[in-house]
Coordinates of C-alpha atoms and ligand atoms in Angstrom, one line a residue:
M836 CA 9.6 -29.8 17.7
R837 CA 8.2 -27.3 16.0
E838 CA 8.9 -23.8 17.4
V839 CA 5.9 -21.9 18.4
R840 CA 5.7 -18.4 16.6
L841 CA 6.0 -16.0 19.4
S842 CA 5.7 -12.3 18.8
P843 CA 8.9 -11.1 17.9
A844 CA 10.8 -8.3 20.0
G845 CA 13.3 -6.1 18.8
G846 CA 13.6 -4.0 15.8
Y847 CA 10.6 -1.6 16.7
D848 CA 11.3 2.2 16.5
N849 CA 8.2 4.1 15.1
S850 CA 8.9 6.7 17.5
A851 CA 8.3 10.4 16.2
R852 CA 11.2 13.0 15.5
D853 CA 10.2 16.2 17.0
Y854 CA 9.2 18.6 13.6
A855 CA 9.2 22.5 13.6
H856 CA 6.2 22.6 11.5
I857 CA 4.1 19.8 12.0
T858 CA 3.2 17.1 15.0
A859 CA 3.6 13.8 13.8
T860 CA 2.1 11.1 16.5
P861 CA 2.9 7.5 16.1
M862 CA -0.2 5.2 15.8
A863 CA 1.4 1.4 16.5
S864 CA 4.6 0.4 17.5
A865 CA 5.3 -0.9 13.9
M866 CA 4.2 1.8 11.8
G867 CA 1.7 4.6 11.2
A868 CA 1.5 8.3 12.2
L869 CA -1.3 10.8 12.9
I870 CA 0.2 14.2 11.3
S871 CA -1.8 17.2 12.4
G872 CA -1.3 21.1 12.9
V873 CA -1.7 21.7 9.1
A874 CA -4.5 21.7 6.6
I875 CA -2.7 19.9 3.3
P876 CA -3.8 22.8 0.8
D877 CA -1.5 25.3 2.7
L878 CA 1.4 23.3 3.7
T879 CA 4.7 25.5 3.5
D880 CA 7.6 23.8 1.7
E881 CA 9.3 23.6 5.1
A882 CA 6.1 21.9 6.2
F883 CA 5.9 19.4 3.1
A884 CA 9.6 18.7 3.8
E885 CA 8.5 17.3 7.4
V886 CA 5.5 15.7 5.8
Q887 CA 8.0 13.6 3.7
D888 CA 10.4 12.7 6.2
A889 CA 7.2 11.3 8.5
L890 CA 6.1 9.1 5.4
W891 CA 9.5 7.7 5.1
R892 CA 10.0 6.9 8.8
H893 CA 6.3 6.0 9.5
K894 CA 5.8 4.2 6.2
M895 CA 2.1 5.3 6.1
I896 CA 0.7 8.7 7.6
F897 CA -2.5 10.1 7.6
F898 CA -4.4 13.5 8.0
K899 CA -7.5 14.4 9.7
D900 CA -10.3 16.6 8.9
Q901 CA -9.1 17.7 5.4
R902 CA -12.2 17.1 3.0
L903 CA -10.1 18.0 0.0
T904 CA -11.5 18.7 -3.2
H905 CA -10.6 16.6 -6.5
A906 CA -8.5 19.7 -7.4
E907 CA -6.8 20.0 -4.0
H908 CA -5.9 16.2 -3.8
E909 CA -4.3 16.5 -7.5
A910 CA -2.3 19.4 -6.2
F911 CA -1.0 17.9 -2.9
A912 CA 0.0 14.8 -5.0
L913 CA 2.1 16.6 -7.5
R914 CA 4.2 17.8 -5.0
W915 CA 5.4 14.2 -4.6
G916 CA 6.2 13.8 -8.4
P917 CA 4.6 13.2 -11.3
F918 CA 1.5 10.7 -11.7
A919 CA 2.2 7.1 -12.1
P920 CA 0.5 5.2 -14.9
D921 CA -2.9 3.6 -13.6
A922 CA -3.5 -0.1 -14.7
Y923 CA -7.1 -0.1 -13.7
T924 CA -9.3 2.9 -14.2
N925 CA -9.3 6.4 -16.3
G926 CA -10.0 8.4 -13.2
V927 CA -12.9 10.9 -13.0
P928 CA -14.3 13.2 -15.4
G929 CA -11.9 16.2 -15.6
H930 CA -9.5 14.4 -13.3
V931 CA -8.1 11.6 -14.8
N932 CA -5.2 10.9 -12.1
V933 CA -8.0 10.9 -9.3
Q934 CA -9.1 7.2 -9.1
P935 CA -12.5 6.6 -7.7
L936 CA -12.6 3.5 -5.3
I937 CA -16.6 3.3 -4.8
K938 CA -18.7 0.5 -3.0
E939 CA -22.2 1.0 -2.7
A940 CA -24.4 0.0 -0.1
E941 CA -26.2 -2.4 -2.0
A942 CA -23.1 -4.1 -3.8
R943 CA -22.1 -7.7 -2.9
S944 CA -18.7 -8.4 -3.9
K945 CA -16.2 -11.5 -2.8
G946 CA -13.2 -9.9 -4.3
L947 CA -13.4 -6.1 -3.5
F948 CA -10.5 -4.0 -5.2
G949 CA -7.6 -4.1 -2.6
S950 CA -8.6 -6.7 -0.2
G951 CA -6.1 -8.7 -0.5
W952 CA -2.6 -8.1 0.9
H953 CA -0.6 -6.1 -1.8
T954 CA 1.5 -3.3 -2.9
D955 CA 0.2 -0.9 -5.4
S956 CA 0.8 -2.4 -9.1
P957 CA 4.2 -4.2 -8.5
F958 CA 3.6 -5.6 -12.1
L959 CA 4.7 -2.2 -13.7
P960 CA 8.1 -1.8 -14.7
E961 CA 8.1 1.4 -12.4
P962 CA 5.7 0.7 -9.8
P963 CA 4.0 3.5 -8.1
G964 CA 6.2 5.1 -4.9
V965 CA 3.4 7.2 -2.9
T966 CA -0.2 6.7 -3.0
I967 CA -2.7 9.4 -1.3
L968 CA -6.5 8.1 -0.5
R969 CA -9.1 10.5 0.5
S970 CA -12.6 9.7 2.5
V971 CA -15.3 11.5 1.3
E972 CA -18.0 8.8 2.9
V973 CA -17.2 5.8 4.8
P974 CA -19.3 3.1 6.9
P975 CA -20.1 3.9 10.5
Y976 CA -18.1 0.5 11.4
G977 CA -15.7 -1.9 9.1
G978 CA -14.1 -0.6 5.7
D979 CA -10.7 -0.3 7.4
T980 CA -7.8 -0.2 6.1
V981 CA -4.9 -2.2 7.2
W982 CA -0.9 -1.7 6.6
A983 CA 2.3 -3.9 6.9
N984 CA 5.8 -2.6 7.5
T985 CA 7.8 -4.9 5.1
A986 CA 11.3 -3.2 6.1
L987 CA 10.6 -4.4 9.5
A988 CA 9.9 -7.9 8.5
Y989 CA 12.7 -7.9 7.0
R990 CA 14.7 -7.0 9.7
T991 CA 13.2 -9.7 11.9
L992 CA 14.2 -12.3 9.8
S993 CA 17.2 -14.4 10.7
P994 CA 20.7 -13.5 8.9
A995 CA 20.7 -16.7 6.9
M996 CA 17.4 -16.3 5.5
Q997 CA 18.3 -12.5 5.0
E998 CA 21.1 -13.7 2.9
M999 CA 19.2 -16.0 0.8
L1000 CA 16.4 -13.6 -0.1
R1001 CA 19.3 -10.7 -0.8
P1002 CA 20.1 -12.0 -4.6
L1003 CA 16.4 -13.6 -5.2
K1004 CA 14.0 -11.7 -8.1
V1005 CA 10.4 -12.0 -7.7
R1006 CA 8.0 -12.2 -10.7
M1007 CA 4.8 -9.5 -10.1
S1008 CA 1.7 -10.2 -12.4
A1009 CA -2.0 -9.1 -12.5
R1010 CA -3.0 -12.6 -13.9
N1011 CA -4.0 -14.3 -10.4
N1012 CA -5.6 -11.2 -9.5
A1013 CA -7.6 -11.2 -12.2
W1014 CA -8.4 -14.9 -11.8
T1015 CA -9.1 -14.5 -8.3
Q1016 CA -11.8 -11.3 -9.1
K1017 CA -13.5 -13.5 -11.6
M1018 CA -14.0 -16.7 -9.2
A1019 CA -15.3 -14.1 -6.8
D1020 CA -17.7 -12.3 -8.7
G1021 CA -18.0 -13.8 -12.3
K1022 CA -16.6 -10.5 -13.5
E1023 CA -13.5 -10.2 -15.3
L1024 CA -11.4 -7.2 -13.8
N1025 CA -11.6 -3.8 -15.1
F1026 CA -8.2 -2.3 -16.8
A1027 CA -7.8 0.9 -18.1
S1028 CA -7.2 -0.9 -21.7
D1029 CA -6.6 -4.0 -23.3
A1030 CA -3.0 -3.4 -24.2
A1031 CA -2.8 -2.5 -20.0
R1032 CA -4.3 -5.6 -19.1
E1033 CA -1.6 -8.0 -21.4
A1034 CA 1.2 -5.7 -19.8
A1035 CA -0.2 -6.4 -16.4
F1036 CA -0.7 -9.8 -17.3
E1037 CA 3.1 -10.3 -18.2
G1038 CA 4.5 -8.2 -15.7
N1039 CA 8.1 -7.8 -14.7
A1040 CA 10.7 -9.2 -12.2
H1041 CA 11.9 -7.6 -9.3
P1042 CA 14.4 -7.5 -6.6
L1043 CA 12.8 -9.7 -3.4
V1044 CA 14.5 -7.4 -1.4
R1045 CA 14.6 -3.8 -2.4
R1046 CA 16.5 -0.6 -1.4
H1047 CA 14.8 2.6 -0.4
P1048 CA 16.0 5.1 -2.9
V1049 CA 15.7 8.0 -0.1
T1050 CA 16.7 6.1 3.1
G1051 CA 18.5 3.2 1.6
E1052 CA 16.4 0.7 4.1
L1053 CA 16.0 -2.4 3.1
S1054 CA 12.6 -4.2 2.8
L1055 CA 10.7 -7.3 1.5
Y1056 CA 8.9 -6.9 -1.9
V1057 CA 6.2 -9.5 -2.1
D1058 CA 2.7 -9.7 -1.5
E1059 CA -0.1 -12.3 -1.7
V1060 CA -1.8 -10.6 -4.7
Y1061 CA 0.7 -9.5 -7.5
A1062 CA 3.6 -12.2 -6.5
V1063 CA 3.4 -15.2 -9.0
A1064 CA 7.1 -16.9 -8.5
I1065 CA 10.6 -16.5 -7.9
E1066 CA 13.0 -16.5 -10.9
G1067 CA 15.2 -19.7 -11.2
M1068 CA 12.8 -21.9 -8.5
T1069 CA 10.2 -24.4 -9.0
G1070 CA 6.8 -23.8 -8.9
A1071 CA 6.6 -25.9 -5.6
E1072 CA 9.9 -23.6 -3.9
S1073 CA 8.5 -20.3 -5.3
H1074 CA 5.0 -21.2 -3.8
A1075 CA 6.2 -22.2 -0.8
L1076 CA 8.6 -19.0 -0.2
I1077 CA 6.1 -16.6 -1.3
D1078 CA 3.7 -17.9 1.3
F1079 CA 6.1 -17.9 4.0
L1080 CA 6.9 -14.1 3.3
C1081 CA 3.5 -13.3 3.0
R1082 CA 2.6 -14.6 6.4
H1083 CA 5.8 -13.3 7.8
V1084 CA 5.2 -10.1 6.6
T1085 CA 1.4 -9.9 7.7
Q1086 CA 2.0 -11.0 11.1
H1087 CA -0.4 -8.4 13.3
H1088 CA 2.5 -6.9 15.3
Y1089 CA 3.9 -5.6 12.2
T1090 CA 0.4 -3.6 11.1
F1091 CA -1.4 -0.7 11.6
R1092 CA -5.2 -0.5 11.1
L1093 CA -6.9 2.9 10.1
K1094 CA -10.2 3.3 10.9
W1095 CA -11.7 5.8 8.3
E1096 CA -13.4 8.9 9.4
V1097 CA -14.9 11.4 6.7
G1098 CA -12.3 14.1 5.2
M1099 CA -9.4 11.8 6.2
V1100 CA -6.1 11.5 3.8
A1101 CA -4.0 8.7 4.1
M1102 CA -0.5 8.2 2.5
W1103 CA 1.6 5.2 2.4
D1104 CA 5.1 4.1 0.7
N1105 CA 4.8 0.9 -1.3
R1106 CA 8.2 0.5 -1.3
S1107 CA 7.9 -0.3 2.2
A1108 CA 4.4 -1.4 3.3
L1109 CA 1.8 -3.6 1.9
H1110 CA -2.0 -2.8 2.4
L1111 CA -5.3 -4.6 2.4
A1112 CA -8.9 -2.9 2.6
A1113 CA -11.6 -4.7 4.8
N1114 CA -14.2 -6.0 2.6
D1115 CA -16.7 -6.2 5.8
Y1116 CA -19.3 -3.3 5.2
D1117 CA -21.8 -4.6 3.2
G1118 CA -25.2 -2.4 3.1
F1119 CA -23.1 0.9 3.6
R1120 CA -21.4 3.0 1.0
R1121 CA -17.8 4.0 1.0
E1122 CA -16.5 6.8 -1.2
M1123 CA -12.7 7.1 -1.5
Y1124 CA -10.6 8.5 -4.0
R1125 CA -6.9 7.7 -4.8
T1126 CA -3.7 8.8 -6.7
T1127 CA -0.5 6.9 -7.1
M1128 CA 2.4 8.8 -7.7
A1129 CA 5.7 7.7 -10.1
G1130 CA 8.1 5.5 -8.4
E1131 CA 11.2 4.1 -9.9
R1132 CA 12.7 0.6 -11.0
P1133 CA 12.8 -1.4 -7.6
A1134 CA 16.8 -1.9 -7.2
Ligands
LIG1379 C1 -6.2 0.2 -2.3 O1 -5.5 1.1 -2.7 O2 -5.8 -0.8 -2.0 C2 -7.4 0.4 -1.6 C3 -7.6 0.6 -0.2 C4 -8.8 1.4 0.4 O3 -9.6 1.4 -0.2 O4 -8.7 1.4 1.6

């Protein structure tokens, strides 16, 4: 008989720490916290250290009522380290590292950028660590972003499955994403340059189970947009394993869903979270700006 997949119990701990300079309010059992009591441009070093701790703990955090300028967004981003290369765009005028994500009200797209479950740019040799996204204009409903906690998902696998996965490497490539976007819209996916496209298609092999460089926590590094093969496996084996893991990670009880308001800032740790942008707001404009911060070679 086939076992019915039940909502798993155990392994959840998204409780907030008691911080001195910020307040973190957990938003779901699996992940996500609202950070309040601070204006991002005025964060002291002590408050910033608590924001960092909250991000590692909750995997995704967000702030309300910030209304940052591009320059304030960049200044906050640089407190996390240098910018990561962006394969897809060359930024906005005067701010090469601030990537616009804008969908006009009249635009119709079956394959919106970011609308499949993914971690940011894992085809790079050193994929981005942290991503920071801010909202300037949002639809009255729809256009939510959803995150899934890949560390929690790893913890809830059986010990036998964890042991099998730990030595494996997954090849991450932008090739399937580009093909999918072309099938959806008939248009080529934009890349910052031809060299960026070629490198993104070739991609890189990374550990399927990676260790967080700060917390030491293990998480699954696999997604439905960029993971194309498991090294040493046949295509059929690879696809079955990647499909299983993607379905496992994205079960709704491992997720948090944010309804955007104007002036918010959300950020996530690509090492321990997947995300997607819901493509469900035709007829309304959505204007967002994103920065990605340099990460390390996954280990
Ligand atoms: C992304 O960074 O993948 C896009 C997220 C969003 O637009 O909500």
